[in-house]
mmCIF file of C-alpha atoms and ligand atoms in Angstrom:
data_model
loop_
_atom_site.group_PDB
_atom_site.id
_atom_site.type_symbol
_atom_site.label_atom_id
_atom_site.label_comp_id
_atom_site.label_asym_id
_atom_site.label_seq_id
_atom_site.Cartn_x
_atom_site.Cartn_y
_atom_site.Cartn_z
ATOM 1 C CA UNK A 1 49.248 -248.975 115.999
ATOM 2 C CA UNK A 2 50.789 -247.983 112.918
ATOM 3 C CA UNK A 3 49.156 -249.954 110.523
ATOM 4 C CA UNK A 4 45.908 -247.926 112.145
ATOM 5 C CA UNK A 5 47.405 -244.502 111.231
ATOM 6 C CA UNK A 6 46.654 -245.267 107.634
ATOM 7 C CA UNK A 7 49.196 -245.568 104.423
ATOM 8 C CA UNK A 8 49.048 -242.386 104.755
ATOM 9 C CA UNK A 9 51.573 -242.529 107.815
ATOM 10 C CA UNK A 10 53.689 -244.763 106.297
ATOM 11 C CA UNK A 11 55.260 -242.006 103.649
ATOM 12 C CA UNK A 12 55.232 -239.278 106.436
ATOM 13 C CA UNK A 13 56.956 -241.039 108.872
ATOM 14 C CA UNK A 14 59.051 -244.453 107.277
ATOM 15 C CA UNK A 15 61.735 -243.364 109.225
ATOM 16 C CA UNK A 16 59.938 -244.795 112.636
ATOM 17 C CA UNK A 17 57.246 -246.762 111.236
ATOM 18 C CA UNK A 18 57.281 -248.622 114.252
ATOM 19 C CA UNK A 19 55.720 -246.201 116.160
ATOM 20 C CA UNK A 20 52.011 -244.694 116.324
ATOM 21 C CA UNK A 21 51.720 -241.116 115.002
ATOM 22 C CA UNK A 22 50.115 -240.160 118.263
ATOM 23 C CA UNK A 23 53.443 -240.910 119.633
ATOM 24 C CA UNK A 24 55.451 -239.383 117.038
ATOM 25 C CA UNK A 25 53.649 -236.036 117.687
ATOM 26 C CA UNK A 26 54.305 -236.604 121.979
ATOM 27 C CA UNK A 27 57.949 -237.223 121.133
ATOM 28 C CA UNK A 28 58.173 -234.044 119.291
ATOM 29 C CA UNK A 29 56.878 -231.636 122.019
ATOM 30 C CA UNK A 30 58.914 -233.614 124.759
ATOM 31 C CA UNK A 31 62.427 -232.718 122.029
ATOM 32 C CA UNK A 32 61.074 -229.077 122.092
ATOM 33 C CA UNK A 33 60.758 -228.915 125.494
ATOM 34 C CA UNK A 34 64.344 -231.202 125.606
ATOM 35 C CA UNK A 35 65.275 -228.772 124.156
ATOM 36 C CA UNK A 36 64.350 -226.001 125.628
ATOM 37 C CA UNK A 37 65.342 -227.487 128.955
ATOM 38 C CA UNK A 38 68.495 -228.902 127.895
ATOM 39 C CA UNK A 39 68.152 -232.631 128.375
ATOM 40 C CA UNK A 40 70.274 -233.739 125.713
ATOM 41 C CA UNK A 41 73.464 -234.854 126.428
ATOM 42 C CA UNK A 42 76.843 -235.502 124.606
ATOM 43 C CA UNK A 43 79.386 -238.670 125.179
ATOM 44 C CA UNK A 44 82.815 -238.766 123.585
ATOM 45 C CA UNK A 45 84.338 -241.755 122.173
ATOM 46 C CA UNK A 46 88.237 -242.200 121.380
ATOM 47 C CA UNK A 47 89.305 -242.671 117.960
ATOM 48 C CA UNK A 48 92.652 -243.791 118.240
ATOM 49 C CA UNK A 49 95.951 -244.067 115.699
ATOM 50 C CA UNK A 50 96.355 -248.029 115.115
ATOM 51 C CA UNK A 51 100.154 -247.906 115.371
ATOM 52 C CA UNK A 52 100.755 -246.027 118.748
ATOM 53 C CA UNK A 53 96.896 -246.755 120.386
ATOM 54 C CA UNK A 54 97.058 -242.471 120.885
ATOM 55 C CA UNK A 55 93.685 -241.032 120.806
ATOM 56 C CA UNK A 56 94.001 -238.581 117.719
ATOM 57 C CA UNK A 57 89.783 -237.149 118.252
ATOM 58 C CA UNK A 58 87.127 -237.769 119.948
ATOM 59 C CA UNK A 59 83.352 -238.806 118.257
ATOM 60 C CA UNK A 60 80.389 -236.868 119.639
ATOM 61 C CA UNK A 61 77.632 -238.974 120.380
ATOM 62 C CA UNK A 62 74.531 -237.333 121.170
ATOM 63 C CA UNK A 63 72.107 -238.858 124.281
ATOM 64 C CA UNK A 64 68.795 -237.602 125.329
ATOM 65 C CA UNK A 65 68.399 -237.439 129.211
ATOM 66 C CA UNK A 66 64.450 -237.880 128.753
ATOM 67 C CA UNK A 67 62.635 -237.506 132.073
ATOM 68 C CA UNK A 68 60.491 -240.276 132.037
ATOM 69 C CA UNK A 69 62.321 -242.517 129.369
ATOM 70 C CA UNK A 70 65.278 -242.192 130.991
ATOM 71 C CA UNK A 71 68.992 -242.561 128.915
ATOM 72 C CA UNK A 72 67.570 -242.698 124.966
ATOM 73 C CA UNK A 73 70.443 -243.586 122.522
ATOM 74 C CA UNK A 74 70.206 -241.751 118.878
ATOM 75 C CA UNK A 75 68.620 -244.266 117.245
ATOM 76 C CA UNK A 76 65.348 -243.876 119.666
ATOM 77 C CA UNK A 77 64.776 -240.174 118.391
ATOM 78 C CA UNK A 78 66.665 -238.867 115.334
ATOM 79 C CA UNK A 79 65.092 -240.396 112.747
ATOM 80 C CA UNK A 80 61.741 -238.473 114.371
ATOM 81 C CA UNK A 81 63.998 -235.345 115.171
ATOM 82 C CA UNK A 82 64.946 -235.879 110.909
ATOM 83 C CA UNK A 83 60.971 -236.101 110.359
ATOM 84 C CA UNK A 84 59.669 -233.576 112.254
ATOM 85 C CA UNK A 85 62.812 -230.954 111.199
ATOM 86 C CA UNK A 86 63.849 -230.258 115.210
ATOM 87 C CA UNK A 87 66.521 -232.253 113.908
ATOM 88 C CA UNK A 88 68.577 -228.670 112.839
ATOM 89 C CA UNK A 89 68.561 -227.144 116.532
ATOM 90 C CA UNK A 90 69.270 -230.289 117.962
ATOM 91 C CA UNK A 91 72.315 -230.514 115.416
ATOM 92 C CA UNK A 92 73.159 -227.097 115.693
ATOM 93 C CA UNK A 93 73.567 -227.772 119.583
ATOM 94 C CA UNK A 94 75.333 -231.017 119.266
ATOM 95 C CA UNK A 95 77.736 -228.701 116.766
ATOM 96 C CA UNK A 96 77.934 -226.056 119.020
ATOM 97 C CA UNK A 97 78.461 -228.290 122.277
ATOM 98 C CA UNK A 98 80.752 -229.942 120.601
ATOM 99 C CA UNK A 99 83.065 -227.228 119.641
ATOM 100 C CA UNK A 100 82.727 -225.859 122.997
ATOM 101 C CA UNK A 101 83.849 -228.726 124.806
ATOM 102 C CA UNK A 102 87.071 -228.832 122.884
ATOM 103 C CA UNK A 103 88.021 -225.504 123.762
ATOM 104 C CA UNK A 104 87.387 -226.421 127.412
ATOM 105 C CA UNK A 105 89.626 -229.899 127.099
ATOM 106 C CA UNK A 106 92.153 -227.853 124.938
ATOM 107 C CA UNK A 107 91.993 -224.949 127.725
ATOM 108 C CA UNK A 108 92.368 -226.950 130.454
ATOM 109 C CA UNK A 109 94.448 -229.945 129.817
ATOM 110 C CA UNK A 110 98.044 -229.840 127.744
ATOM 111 C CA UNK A 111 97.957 -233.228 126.597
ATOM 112 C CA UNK A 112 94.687 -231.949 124.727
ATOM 113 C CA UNK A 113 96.439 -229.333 122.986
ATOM 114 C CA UNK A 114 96.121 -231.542 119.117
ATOM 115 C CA UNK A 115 92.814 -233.108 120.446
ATOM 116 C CA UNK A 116 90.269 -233.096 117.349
ATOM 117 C CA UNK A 117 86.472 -233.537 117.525
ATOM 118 C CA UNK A 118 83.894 -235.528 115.093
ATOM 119 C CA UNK A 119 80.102 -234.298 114.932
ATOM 120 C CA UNK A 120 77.912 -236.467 112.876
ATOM 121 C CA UNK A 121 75.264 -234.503 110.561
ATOM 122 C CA UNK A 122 71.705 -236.206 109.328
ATOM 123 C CA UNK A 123 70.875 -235.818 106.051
ATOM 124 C CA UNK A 124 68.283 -232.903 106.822
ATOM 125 C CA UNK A 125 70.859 -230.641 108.536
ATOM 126 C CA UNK A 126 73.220 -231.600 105.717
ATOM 127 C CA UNK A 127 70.767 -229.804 102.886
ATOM 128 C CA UNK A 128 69.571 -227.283 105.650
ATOM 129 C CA UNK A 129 70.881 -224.071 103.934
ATOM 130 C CA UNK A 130 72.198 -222.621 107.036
ATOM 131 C CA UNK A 131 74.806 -225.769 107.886
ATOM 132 C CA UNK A 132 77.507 -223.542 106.143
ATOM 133 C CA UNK A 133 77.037 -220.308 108.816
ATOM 134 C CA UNK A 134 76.380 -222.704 111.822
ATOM 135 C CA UNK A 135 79.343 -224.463 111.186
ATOM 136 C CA UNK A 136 81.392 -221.048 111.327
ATOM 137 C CA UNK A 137 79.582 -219.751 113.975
ATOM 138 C CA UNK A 138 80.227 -222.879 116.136
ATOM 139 C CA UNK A 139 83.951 -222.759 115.624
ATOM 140 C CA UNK A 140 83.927 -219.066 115.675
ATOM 141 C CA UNK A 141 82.582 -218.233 119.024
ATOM 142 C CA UNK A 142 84.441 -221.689 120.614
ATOM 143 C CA UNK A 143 87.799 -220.312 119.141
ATOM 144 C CA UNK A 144 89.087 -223.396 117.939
ATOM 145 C CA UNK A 145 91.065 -223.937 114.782
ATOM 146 C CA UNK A 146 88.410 -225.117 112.115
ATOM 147 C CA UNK A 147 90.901 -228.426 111.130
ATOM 148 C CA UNK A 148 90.091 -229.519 114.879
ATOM 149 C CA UNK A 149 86.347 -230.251 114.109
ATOM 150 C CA UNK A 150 85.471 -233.107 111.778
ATOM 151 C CA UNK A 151 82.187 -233.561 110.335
ATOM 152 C CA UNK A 152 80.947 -237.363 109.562
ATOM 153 C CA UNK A 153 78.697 -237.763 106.481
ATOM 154 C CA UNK A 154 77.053 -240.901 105.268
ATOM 155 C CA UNK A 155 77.006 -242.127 101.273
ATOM 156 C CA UNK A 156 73.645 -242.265 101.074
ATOM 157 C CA UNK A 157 73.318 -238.598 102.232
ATOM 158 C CA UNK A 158 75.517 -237.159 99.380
ATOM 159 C CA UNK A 159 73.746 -239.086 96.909
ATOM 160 C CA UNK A 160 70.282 -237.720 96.704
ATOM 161 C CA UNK A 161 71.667 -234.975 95.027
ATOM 162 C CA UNK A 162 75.544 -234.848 94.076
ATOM 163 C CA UNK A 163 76.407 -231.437 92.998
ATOM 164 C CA UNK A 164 74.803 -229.557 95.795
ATOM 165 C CA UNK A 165 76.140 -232.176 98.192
ATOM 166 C CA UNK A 166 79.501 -231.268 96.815
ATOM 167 C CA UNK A 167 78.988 -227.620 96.976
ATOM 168 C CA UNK A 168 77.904 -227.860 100.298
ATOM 169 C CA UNK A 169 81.539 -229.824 100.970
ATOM 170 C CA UNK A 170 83.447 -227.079 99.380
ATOM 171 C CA UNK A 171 81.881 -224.520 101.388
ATOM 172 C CA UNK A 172 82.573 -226.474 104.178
ATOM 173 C CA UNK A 173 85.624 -227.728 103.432
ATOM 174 C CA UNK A 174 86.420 -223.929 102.872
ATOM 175 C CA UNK A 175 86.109 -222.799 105.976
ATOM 176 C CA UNK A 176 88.782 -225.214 106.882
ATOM 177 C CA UNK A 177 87.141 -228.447 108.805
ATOM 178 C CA UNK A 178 87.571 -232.108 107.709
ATOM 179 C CA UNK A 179 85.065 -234.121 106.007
ATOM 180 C CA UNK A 180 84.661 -237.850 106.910
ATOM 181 C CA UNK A 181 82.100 -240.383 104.896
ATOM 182 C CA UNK A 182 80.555 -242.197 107.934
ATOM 183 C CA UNK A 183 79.988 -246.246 107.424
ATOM 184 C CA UNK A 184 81.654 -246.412 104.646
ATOM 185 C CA UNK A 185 80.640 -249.753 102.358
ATOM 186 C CA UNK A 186 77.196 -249.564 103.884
ATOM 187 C CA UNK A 187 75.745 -246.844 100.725
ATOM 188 C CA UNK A 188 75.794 -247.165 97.458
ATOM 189 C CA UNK A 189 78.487 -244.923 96.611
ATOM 190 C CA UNK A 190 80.304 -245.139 93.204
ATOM 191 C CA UNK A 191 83.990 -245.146 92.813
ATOM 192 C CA UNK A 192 83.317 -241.844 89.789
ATOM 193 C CA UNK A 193 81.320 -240.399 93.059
ATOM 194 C CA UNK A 194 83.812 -240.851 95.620
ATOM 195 C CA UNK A 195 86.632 -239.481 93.484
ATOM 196 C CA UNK A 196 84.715 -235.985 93.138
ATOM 197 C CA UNK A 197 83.909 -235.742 96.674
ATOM 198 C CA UNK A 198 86.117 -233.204 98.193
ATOM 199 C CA UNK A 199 86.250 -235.312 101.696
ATOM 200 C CA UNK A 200 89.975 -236.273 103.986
ATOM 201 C CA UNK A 201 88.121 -239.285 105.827
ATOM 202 C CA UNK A 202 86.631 -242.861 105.108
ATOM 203 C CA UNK A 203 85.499 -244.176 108.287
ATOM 204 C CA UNK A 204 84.845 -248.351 107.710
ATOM 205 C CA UNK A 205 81.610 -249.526 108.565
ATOM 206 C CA UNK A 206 81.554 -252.050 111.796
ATOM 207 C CA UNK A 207 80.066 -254.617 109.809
ATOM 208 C CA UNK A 208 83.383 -255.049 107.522
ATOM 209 C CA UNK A 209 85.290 -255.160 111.059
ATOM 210 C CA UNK A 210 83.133 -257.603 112.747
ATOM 211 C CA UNK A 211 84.841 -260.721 111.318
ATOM 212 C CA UNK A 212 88.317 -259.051 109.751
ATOM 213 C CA UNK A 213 90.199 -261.479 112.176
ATOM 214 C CA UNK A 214 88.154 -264.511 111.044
ATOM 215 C CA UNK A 215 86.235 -263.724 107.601
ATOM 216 C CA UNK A 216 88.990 -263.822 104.849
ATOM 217 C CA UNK A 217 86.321 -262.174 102.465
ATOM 218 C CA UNK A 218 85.761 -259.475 104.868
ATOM 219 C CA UNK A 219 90.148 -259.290 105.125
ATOM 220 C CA UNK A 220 89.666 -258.632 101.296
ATOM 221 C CA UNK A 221 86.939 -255.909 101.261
ATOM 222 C CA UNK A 222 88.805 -253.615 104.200
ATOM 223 C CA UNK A 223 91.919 -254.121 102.035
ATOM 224 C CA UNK A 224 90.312 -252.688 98.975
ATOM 225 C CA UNK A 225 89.287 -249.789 100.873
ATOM 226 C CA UNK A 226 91.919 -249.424 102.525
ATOM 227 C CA UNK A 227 93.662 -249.503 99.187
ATOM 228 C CA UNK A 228 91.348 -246.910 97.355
ATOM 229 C CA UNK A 229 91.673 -244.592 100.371
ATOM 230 C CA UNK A 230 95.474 -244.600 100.306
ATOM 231 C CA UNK A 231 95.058 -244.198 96.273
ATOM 232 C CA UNK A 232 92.723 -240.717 96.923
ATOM 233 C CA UNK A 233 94.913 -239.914 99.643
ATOM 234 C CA UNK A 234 91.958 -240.696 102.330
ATOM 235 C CA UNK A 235 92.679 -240.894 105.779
ATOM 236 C CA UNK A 236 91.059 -244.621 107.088
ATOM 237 C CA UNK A 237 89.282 -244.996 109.646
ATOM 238 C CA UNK A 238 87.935 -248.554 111.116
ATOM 239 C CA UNK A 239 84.831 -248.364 113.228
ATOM 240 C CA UNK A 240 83.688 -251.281 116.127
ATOM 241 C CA UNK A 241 87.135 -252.743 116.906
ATOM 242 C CA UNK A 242 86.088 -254.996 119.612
ATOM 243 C CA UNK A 243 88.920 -257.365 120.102
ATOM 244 C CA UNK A 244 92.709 -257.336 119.591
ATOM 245 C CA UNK A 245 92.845 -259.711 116.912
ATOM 246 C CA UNK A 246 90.600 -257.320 114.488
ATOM 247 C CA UNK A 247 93.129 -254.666 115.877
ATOM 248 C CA UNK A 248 96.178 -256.573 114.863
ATOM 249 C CA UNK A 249 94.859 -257.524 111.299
ATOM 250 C CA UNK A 250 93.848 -253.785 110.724
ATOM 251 C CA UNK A 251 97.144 -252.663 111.813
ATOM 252 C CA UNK A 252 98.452 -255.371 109.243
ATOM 253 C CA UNK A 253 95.944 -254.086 106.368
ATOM 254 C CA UNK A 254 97.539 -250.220 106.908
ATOM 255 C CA UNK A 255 94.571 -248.985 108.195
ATOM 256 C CA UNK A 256 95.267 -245.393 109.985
ATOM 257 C CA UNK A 257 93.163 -245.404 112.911
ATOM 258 C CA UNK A 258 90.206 -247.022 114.854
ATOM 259 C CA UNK A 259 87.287 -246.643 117.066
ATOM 260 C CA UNK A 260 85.585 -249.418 119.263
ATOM 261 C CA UNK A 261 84.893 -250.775 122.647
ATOM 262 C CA UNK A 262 88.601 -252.144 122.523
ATOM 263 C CA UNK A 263 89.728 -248.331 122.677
ATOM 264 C CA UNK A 264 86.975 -246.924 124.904
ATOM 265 C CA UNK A 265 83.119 -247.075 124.849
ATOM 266 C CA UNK A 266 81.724 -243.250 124.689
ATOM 267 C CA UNK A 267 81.950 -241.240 128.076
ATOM 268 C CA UNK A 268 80.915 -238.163 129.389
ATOM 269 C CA UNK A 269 83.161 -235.018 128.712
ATOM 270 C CA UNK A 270 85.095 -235.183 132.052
ATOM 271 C CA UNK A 271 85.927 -239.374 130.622
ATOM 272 C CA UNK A 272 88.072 -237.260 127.719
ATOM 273 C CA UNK A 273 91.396 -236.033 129.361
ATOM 274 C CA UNK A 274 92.194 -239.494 130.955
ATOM 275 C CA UNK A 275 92.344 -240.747 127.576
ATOM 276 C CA UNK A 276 95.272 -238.459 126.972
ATOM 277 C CA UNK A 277 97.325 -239.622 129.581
ATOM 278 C CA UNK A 278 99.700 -241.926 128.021
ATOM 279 C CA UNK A 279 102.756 -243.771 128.689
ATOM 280 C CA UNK A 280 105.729 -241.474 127.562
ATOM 281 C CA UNK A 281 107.376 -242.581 124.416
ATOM 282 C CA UNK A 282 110.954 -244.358 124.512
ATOM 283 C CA UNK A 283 112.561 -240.746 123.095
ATOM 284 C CA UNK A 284 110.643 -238.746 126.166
ATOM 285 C CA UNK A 285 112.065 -241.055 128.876
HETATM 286 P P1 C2E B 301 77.947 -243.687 114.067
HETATM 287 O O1 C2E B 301 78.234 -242.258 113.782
HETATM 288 O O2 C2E B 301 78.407 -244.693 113.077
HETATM 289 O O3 C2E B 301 78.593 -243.933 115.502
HETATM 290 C C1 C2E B 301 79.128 -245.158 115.913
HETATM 291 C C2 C2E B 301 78.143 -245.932 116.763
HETATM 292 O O4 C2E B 301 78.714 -247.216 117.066
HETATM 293 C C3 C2E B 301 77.868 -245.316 118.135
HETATM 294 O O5 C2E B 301 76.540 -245.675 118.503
HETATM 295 C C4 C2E B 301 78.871 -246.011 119.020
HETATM 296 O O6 C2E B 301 78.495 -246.015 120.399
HETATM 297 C C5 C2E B 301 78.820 -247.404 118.451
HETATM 298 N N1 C2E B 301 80.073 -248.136 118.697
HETATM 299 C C6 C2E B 301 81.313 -247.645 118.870
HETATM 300 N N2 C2E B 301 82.214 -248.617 119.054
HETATM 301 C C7 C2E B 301 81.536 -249.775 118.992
HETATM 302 C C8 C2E B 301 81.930 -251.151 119.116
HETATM 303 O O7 C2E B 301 83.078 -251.498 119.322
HETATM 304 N N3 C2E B 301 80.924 -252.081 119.001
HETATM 305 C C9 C2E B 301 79.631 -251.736 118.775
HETATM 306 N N4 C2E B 301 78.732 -252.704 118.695
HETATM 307 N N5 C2E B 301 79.232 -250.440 118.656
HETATM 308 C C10 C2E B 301 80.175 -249.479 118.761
HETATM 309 P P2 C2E B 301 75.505 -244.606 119.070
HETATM 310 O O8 C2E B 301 76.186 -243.630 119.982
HETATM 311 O O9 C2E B 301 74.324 -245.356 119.590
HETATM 312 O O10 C2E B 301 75.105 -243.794 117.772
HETATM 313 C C11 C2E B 301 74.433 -244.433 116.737
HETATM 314 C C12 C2E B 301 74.321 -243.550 115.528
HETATM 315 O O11 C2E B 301 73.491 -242.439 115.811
HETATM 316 C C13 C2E B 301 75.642 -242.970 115.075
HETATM 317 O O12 C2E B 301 76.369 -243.921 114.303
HETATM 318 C C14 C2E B 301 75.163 -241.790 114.267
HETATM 319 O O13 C2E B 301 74.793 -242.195 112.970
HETATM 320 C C15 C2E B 301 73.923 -241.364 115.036
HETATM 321 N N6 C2E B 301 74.262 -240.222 115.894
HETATM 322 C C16 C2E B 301 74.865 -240.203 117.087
HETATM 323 N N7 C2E B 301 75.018 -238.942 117.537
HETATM 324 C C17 C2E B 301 74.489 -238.127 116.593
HETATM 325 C C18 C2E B 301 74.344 -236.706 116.456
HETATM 326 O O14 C2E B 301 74.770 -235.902 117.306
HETATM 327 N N8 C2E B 301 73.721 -236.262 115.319
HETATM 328 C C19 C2E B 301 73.279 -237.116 114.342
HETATM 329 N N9 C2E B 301 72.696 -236.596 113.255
HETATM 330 N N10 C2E B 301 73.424 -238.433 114.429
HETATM 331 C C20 C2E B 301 74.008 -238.959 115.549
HETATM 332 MG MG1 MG B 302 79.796 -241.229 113.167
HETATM 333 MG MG1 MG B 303 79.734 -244.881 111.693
HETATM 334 MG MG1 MG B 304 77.919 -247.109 112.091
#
C-alpha cells in the first residue's frame, strides 16, 4: 500500500513507511481523540543500583489503550505521533503524568521518599520551543524537586543541530533536572560531542548487554564506556539486563546501575511501591 502512495509518501512519512497514508491519517484522528479521551497509558520500569539491586528511579513508558487495537507499545505510534506533530501533547502528558505520579508515590509511600523518574523525549518535542516551560510547568504544579525527574535523550537527536541541542540542555539542565543520553553506542556521537554535552547520564544500549556475559568484544566495548563515563564523571546506566550472568559481569565492569526484565518488566503505577520494599540492610537490623 505504500509503494501506491507515491515517492512522494516516502519523504513525508519514512518514519512508518510500512504503513498506507490512508492509515497514517486514521491513526492521527484516533491519537486526537486518544487524546482527548485519555487512552494513553503510562508503565514504570525499575532502574536499579547494580551493587545493592535498590531501585534508584523508575522509566516511564508510554502505552496507548486503543479501543479497537487494543494494548499498542510506542513503537506502533510515535514515530506517526513524531510525523504528524501530536507528538508534543502526547509528550507534554507523558511529562506531566509522569511528574504527577511521583508526587503521588512520594506522598503516599515513605520508602518512595528518594524515588526519581525518567521521561523519554522524541526528537520533535526536543526542538519544540516550548520543552523548556513544559518541563517547569510539569515539575512546578506536581511539586517535586526538579533533580527527581530525568529526561532520556538519544545521540542522534542532539546531533542534527549541536549548539541549540546544547542550549536547550542548559536551559534544562538549569532548571535543575538530569539529562540522560538514551541507547548510548547506538548514534553516531563523537567523543569532542559528548564532552560538550552538559548531560549526568549514559544509559548503554541493550544490544552491548545482550552478550556481555558471553561476547568478550562486547565485555570490551561496555568497558570503554564505562570507562569514558567515569572519566566525564557520567553516571552509567546498562539497559536489557536479562540474566544474572550479564548482571554479575556489569557489576564487575563498575557499571552504576541497570534496567531489564531481570529487575522488573514495566508495570502499572500501583506495580511501583512494591519495588521499594526491600530487605533491611545488615546496619538497620
Ligand atoms: P527506551 O527508552 O530505550 O526504553 C527501553 C525499552 O526496552 C522499553 O520498551 C522497555 O520495555 C524495553 N526493555 C526493558 N528491559 C528490557 C529487557 O530486559 N529486554 C528487552 N528485550 N527489552 C527491555 P518499550 O516500552 O516498548 O519502549 C520502546 C521505546 O519507545 C523506548 O525505548 C523509547 O525510545 C520509546 N518510548 C517509550 N515511551 C515513550 C514516551 O513516553 N515518549 C517517547 N518520545 N518515546 C517513548
Ligand atoms: Mg529510555
Ligand atoms: Mg534506551
Ligand atoms: Mg533502547
Amino acid at each position: 500500500a505504500a509503494k501506491r502512495a507515491g515517492r512522494n509518501a516516502y519523504a513525508v512519512f519514512s518514519p512508518s513507511m510500512s504503513r498506507s497514508v490512508l492509515e497514517e491519517a486514521q491513526q492521527r484522528v484516533d491519537m486526537e481523540l486518544g487524546l482527548e479521551q485519555e487512552q494513553f497509558v503510562l508503565l514504570y520500569q525499575p532502574v536499579v543500583d547494580l551493587a545493592t539491586q535498590r531501585t534508584t528511579a523508575v522509566e516511564a513508558l508510554v502505552r496507548w489503550q486503543h479501543p479497537e487495537d487494543g494494548l499498542l507499545s510506542p513503537y506502533q505510534f510515535i514515530a506517526t505521533a513524531e510525523a504528524n506533530g501530536l507528538i508534543v501533547p502526547l509528550g507534554r502528558w507523558v511529562l506531566r503524568e509522569a511528574c504527577a505520579q511521583l508526587a503521588r508515590w512520594r506522598r503516599e509511600t515513605p520508602a518512595a521518599a528518594g524515588l526519581k523518574v525518567n521521561v523519554n523525549l522524541s526528537a520533535r518535542q526536543f526542538q519544540y520551543a516550548g520543552l523548556v516551560a513544559d518541563v517547569a510547568a510539569a515539575i512546578g504544579d506536581a511539586g517535586i524537586p526538579a533533580g527527581s525527574l530525568t529526561l532520556e535523550i538519544t545521540e542522534s537527536m542532539l546531533m542534527e543541530d549541536i549548539t541549540g541541542a546544547i542550549e536547550t540542555l542548559r536551559a534544562l539542565r538549569a532548571l535543575g533536572v538530569r539529562l540522560a543520553i538514551d541507547d548510548f553506542g547506538t548514534g553516531y556521537s563523537s567523543l569532542n560531542y559528548l564532552k560538550q554535552l552538559p548531560v549526568d547520564i549514559i544509559k548503554i544500549d541493550r544490544t552491548f548487554v545482550e552478550q556481555v556475559d558471553t561476547d568478550a568484544d562486547d565485555v570490551a566495548l561496555v568497558d570503554a564506556v564505562v570507562a569514558l563515563g567515569q572519566a566525564l564523571r557520567l553516571q552509567t546506566v546498562a539497559e536489557g539486563i536479562e540474566t544474572e550472568g550479564q548482571w554479575m559481569m556489569l557489576r564487575q565492569i563498575g557499571c552504576d546501575q541497570g534496567q531489564g526484565y531481570l529487575f522488573g518488566r514495566p508495570g502499572d503505577a500501583a506495580s511501583v511501591p512494591g519495588l521499594l520494599i526491600r530487605e533491611p540492610a545488615p546496619a538497620e537490623l
